[in-house]
mmCIF file of C-alpha atoms in Angstrom:
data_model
loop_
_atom_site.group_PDB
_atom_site.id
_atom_site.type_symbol
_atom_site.label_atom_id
_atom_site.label_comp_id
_atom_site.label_asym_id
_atom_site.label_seq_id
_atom_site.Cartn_x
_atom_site.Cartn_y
_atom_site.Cartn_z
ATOM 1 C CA UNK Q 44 0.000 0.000 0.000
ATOM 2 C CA UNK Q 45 2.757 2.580 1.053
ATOM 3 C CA UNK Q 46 4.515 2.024 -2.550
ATOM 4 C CA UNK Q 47 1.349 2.700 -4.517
ATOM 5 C CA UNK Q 48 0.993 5.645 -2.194
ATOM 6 C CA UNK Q 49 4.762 6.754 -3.706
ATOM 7 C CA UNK Q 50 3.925 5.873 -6.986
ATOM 8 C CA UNK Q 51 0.754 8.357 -6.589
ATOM 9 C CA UNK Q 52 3.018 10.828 -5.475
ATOM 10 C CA UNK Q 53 5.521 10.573 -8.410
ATOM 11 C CA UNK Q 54 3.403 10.278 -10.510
ATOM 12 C CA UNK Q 55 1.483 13.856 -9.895
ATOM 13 C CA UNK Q 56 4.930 15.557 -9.399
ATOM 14 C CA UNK Q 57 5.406 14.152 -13.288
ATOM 15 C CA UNK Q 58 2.192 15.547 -14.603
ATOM 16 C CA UNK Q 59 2.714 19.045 -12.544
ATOM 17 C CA UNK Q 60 6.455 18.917 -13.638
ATOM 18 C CA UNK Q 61 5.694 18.572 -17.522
ATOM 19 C CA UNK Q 62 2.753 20.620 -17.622
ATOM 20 C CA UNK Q 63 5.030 23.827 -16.389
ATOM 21 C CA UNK Q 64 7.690 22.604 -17.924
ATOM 22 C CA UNK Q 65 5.443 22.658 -21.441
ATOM 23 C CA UNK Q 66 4.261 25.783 -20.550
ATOM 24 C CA UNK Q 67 8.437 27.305 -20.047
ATOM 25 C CA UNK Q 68 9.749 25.672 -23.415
ATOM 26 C CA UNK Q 69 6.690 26.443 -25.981
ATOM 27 C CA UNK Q 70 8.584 27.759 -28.803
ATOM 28 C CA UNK Q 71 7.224 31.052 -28.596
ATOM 29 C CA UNK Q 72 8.405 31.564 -25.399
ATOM 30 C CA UNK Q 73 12.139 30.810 -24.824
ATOM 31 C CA UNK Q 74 13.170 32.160 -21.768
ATOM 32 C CA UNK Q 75 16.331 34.326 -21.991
ATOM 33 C CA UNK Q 76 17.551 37.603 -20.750
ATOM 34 C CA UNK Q 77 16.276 39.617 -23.525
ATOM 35 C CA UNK Q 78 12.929 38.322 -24.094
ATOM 36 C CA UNK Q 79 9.722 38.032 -21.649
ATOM 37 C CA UNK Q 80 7.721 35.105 -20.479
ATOM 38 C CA UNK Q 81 4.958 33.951 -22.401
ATOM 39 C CA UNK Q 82 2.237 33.995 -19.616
ATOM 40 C CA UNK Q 83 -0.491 32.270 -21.450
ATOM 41 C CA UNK Q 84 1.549 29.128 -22.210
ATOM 42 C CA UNK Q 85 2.688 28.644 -18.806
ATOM 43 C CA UNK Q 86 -1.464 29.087 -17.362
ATOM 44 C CA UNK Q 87 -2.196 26.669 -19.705
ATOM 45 C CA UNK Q 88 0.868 24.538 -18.279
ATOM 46 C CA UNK Q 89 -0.284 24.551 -15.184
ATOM 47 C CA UNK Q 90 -3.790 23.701 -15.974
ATOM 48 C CA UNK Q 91 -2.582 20.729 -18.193
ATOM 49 C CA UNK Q 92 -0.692 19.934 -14.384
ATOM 50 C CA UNK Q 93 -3.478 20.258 -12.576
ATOM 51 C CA UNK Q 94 -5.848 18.739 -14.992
ATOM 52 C CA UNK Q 95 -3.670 15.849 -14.082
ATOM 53 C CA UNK Q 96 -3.537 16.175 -11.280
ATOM 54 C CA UNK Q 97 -7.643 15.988 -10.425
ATOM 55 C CA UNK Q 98 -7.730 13.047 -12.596
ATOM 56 C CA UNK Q 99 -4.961 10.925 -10.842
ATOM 57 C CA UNK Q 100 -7.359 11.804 -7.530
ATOM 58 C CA UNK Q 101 -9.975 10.583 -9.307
ATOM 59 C CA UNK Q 102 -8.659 7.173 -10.166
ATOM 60 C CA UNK Q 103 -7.128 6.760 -6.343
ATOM 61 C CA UNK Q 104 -10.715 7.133 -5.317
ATOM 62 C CA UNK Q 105 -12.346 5.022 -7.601
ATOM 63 C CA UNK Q 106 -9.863 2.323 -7.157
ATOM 64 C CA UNK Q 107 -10.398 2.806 -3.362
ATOM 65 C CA UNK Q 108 -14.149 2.006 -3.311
ATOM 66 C CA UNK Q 109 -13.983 -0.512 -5.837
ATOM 67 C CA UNK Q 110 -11.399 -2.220 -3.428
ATOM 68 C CA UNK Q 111 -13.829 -1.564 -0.887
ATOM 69 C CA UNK Q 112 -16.442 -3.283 -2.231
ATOM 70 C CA UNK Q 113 -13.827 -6.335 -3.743
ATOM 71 C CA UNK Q 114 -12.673 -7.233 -0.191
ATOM 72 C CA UNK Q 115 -15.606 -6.227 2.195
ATOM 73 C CA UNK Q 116 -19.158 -6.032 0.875
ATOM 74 C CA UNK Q 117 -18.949 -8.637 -2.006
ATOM 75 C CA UNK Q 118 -17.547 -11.377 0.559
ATOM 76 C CA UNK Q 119 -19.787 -10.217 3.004
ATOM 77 C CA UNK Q 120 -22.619 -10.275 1.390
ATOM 78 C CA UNK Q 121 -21.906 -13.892 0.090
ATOM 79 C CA UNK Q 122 -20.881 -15.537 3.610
ATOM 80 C CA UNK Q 123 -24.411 -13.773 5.158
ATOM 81 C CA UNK Q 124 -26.397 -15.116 2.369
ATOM 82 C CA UNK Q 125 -24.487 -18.449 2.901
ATOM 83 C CA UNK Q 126 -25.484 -18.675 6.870
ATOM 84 C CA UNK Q 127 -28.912 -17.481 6.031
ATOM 85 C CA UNK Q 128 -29.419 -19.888 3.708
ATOM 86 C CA UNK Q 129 -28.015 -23.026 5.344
ATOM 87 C CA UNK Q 130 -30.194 -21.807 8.286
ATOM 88 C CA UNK Q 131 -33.605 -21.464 6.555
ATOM 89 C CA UNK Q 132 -33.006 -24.248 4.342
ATOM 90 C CA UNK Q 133 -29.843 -27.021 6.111
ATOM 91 C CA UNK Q 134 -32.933 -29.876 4.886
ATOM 92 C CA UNK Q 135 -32.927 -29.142 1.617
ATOM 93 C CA UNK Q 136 -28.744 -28.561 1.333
ATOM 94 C CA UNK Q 137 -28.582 -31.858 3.076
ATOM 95 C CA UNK Q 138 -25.599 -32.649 6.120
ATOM 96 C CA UNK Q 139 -22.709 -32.257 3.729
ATOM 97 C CA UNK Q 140 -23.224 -29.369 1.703
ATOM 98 C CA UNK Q 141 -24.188 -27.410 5.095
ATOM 99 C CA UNK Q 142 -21.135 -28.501 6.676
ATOM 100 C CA UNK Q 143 -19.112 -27.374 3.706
ATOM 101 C CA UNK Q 144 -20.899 -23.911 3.264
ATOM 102 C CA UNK Q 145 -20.603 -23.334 6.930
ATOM 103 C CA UNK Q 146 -17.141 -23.851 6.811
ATOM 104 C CA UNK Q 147 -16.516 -22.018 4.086
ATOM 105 C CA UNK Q 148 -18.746 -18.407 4.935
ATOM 106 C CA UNK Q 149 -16.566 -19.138 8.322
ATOM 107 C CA UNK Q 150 -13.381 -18.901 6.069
ATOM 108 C CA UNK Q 151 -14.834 -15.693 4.009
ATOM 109 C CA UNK Q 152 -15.415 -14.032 7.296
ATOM 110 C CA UNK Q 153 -11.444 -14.906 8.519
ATOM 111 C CA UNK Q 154 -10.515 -13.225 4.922
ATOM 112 C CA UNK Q 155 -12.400 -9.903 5.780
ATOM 113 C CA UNK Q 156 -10.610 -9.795 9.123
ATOM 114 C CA UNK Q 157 -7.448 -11.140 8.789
ATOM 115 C CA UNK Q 158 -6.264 -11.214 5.323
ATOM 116 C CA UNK Q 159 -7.813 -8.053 3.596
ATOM 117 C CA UNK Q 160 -8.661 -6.428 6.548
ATOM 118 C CA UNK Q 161 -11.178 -4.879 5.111
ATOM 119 C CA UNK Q 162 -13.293 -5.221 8.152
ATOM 120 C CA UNK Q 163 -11.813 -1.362 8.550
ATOM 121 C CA UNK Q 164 -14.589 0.345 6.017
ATOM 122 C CA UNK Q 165 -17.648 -0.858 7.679
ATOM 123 C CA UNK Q 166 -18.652 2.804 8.255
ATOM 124 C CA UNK Q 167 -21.292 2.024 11.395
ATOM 125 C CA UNK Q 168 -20.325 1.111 14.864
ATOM 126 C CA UNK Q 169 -23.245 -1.101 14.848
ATOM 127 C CA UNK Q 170 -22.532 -2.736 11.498
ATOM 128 C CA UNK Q 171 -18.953 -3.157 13.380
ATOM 129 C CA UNK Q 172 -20.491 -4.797 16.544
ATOM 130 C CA UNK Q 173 -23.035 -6.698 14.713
ATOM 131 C CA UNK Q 174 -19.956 -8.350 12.418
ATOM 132 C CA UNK Q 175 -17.582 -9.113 14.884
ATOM 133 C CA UNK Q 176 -20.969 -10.828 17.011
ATOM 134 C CA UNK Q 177 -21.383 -12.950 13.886
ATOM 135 C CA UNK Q 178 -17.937 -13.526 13.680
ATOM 136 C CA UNK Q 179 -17.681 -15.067 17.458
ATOM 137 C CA UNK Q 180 -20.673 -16.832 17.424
ATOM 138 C CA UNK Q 181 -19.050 -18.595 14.187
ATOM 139 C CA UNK Q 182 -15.965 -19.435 15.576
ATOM 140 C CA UNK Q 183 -17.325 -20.498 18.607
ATOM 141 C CA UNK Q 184 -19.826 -23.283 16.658
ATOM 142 C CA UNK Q 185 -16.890 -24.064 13.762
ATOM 143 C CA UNK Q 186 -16.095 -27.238 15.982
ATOM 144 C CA UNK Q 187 -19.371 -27.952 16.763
ATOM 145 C CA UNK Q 188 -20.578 -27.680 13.009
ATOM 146 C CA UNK Q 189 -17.820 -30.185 11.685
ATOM 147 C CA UNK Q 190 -17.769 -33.203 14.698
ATOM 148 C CA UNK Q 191 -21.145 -33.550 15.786
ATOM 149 C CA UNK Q 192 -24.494 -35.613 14.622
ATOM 150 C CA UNK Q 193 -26.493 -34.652 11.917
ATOM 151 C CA UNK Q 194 -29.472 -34.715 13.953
ATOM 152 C CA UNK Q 195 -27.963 -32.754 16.743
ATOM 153 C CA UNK Q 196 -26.751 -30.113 14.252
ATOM 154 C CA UNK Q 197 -30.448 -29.741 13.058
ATOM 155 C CA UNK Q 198 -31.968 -28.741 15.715
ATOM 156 C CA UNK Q 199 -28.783 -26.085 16.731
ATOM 157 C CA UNK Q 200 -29.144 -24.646 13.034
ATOM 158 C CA UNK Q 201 -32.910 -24.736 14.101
ATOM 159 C CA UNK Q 202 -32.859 -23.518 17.732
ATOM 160 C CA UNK Q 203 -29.884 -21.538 18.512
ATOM 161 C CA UNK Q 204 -28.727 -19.914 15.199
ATOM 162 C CA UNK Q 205 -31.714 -17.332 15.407
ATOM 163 C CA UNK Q 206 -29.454 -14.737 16.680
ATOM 164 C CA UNK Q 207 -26.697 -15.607 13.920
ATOM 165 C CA UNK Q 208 -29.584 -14.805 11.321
ATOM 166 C CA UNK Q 209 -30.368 -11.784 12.372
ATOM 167 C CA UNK Q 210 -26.938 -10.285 12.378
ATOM 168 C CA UNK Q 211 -26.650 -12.304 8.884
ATOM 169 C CA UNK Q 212 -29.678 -10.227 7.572
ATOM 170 C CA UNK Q 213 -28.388 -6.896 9.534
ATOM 171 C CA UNK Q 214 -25.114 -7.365 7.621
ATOM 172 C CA UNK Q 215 -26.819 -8.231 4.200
ATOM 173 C CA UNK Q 216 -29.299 -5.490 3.973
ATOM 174 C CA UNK Q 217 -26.176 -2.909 4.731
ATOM 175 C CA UNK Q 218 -24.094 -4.675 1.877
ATOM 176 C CA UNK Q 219 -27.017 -4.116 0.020
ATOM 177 C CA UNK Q 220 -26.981 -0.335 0.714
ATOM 178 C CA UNK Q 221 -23.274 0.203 0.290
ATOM 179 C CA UNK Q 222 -23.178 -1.367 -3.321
ATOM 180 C CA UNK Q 223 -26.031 -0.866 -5.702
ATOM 181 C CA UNK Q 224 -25.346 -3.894 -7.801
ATOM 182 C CA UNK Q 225 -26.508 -5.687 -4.810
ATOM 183 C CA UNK Q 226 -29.998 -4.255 -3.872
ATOM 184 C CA UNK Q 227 -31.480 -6.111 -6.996
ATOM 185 C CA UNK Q 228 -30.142 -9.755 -6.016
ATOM 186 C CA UNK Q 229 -32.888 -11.808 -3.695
#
């Protein structure tokens, strides 16, 4: 991250560089003792500069919430639809495929946290809380999830996982806010 801050950097200090350097060297105005500056080209120098210098901003921006929504509300939004869905419907998926997409929204969750860390741009405190509640409640069943019975694990998907649907759906319906491409998916 800090090189591609450099790079940023560099890269405006070109753009503002050239575009005064255009405006210094037109041919019109050659800068020596006996003549005078050519004040036009060197405005429009600078305004080539800083032209460049609002679109490079641009970019870093757009690249930043499109980053955003790579490595926080597009996983998110998958793993809560993944818990909801083993929890409405773990008869239909059957004991394996629950297992399996369990363990893997469990996984997508360790990604936001740990590897992307991504966890950083949920903007709310309570979108914040209400993650890192589904998050525990997760880990603390991973175990659970993958040794015991299939009947047992039933009746906890059930019974108990009420409280990890509602912070599923909490979670869902903000990842549907944050990212229109979302609100028109089910």
């Amino acid at each position: 991250m800090q090189g591609k801050r450099c790079s940023n950097f560099f890269s405006i200090t070109i753009i503002i560089s050239v575009g005064l350097l255009y405006g210094l060297t037109a041919n019109e105005s050659a800068v020596t003792l006996e003549k005078t500056i050519n004040w036009s080209s060197i405005i429009l120098g600078a305004a080539v500069g800083i032209a460049g210098l609002g679109l490079n901003i641009y970019v870093w921006f757009y690249n930043r919430a499109n980053a955003r929504k790579a490595t926080l509300y597009f996983p998110l939004f998958l793993a809560c639809r993944g818990i909801i869905g083993i929890i409405k419907d773990h008869d239909t998926l059957g004991e394996d495929r629950s297992r399996n997409l369990f363990a893997s929204c469990a996984s997508t969750l360790d990604e936001i946290v740990y590897k992307q860390g991504s966890i950083i741009h949920l903007k709310r405190v309570d979108d914040l809380s209400t993650f890192l509640s589904l998050k525990d409640t997760i880990d603390e069943n991973i175990d659970f999830v993958e040794k015991r019975g299939w009947g047992v694990l039933k009746s906890k998907f059930s019974d108990d996982f009420k409280e990890v649907e509602s912070y599923a759906n909490t979670l869902l319906s903000r990842c549907k806010e944050e990212v229109k491409e979302l609100k028109k998916l089910p």
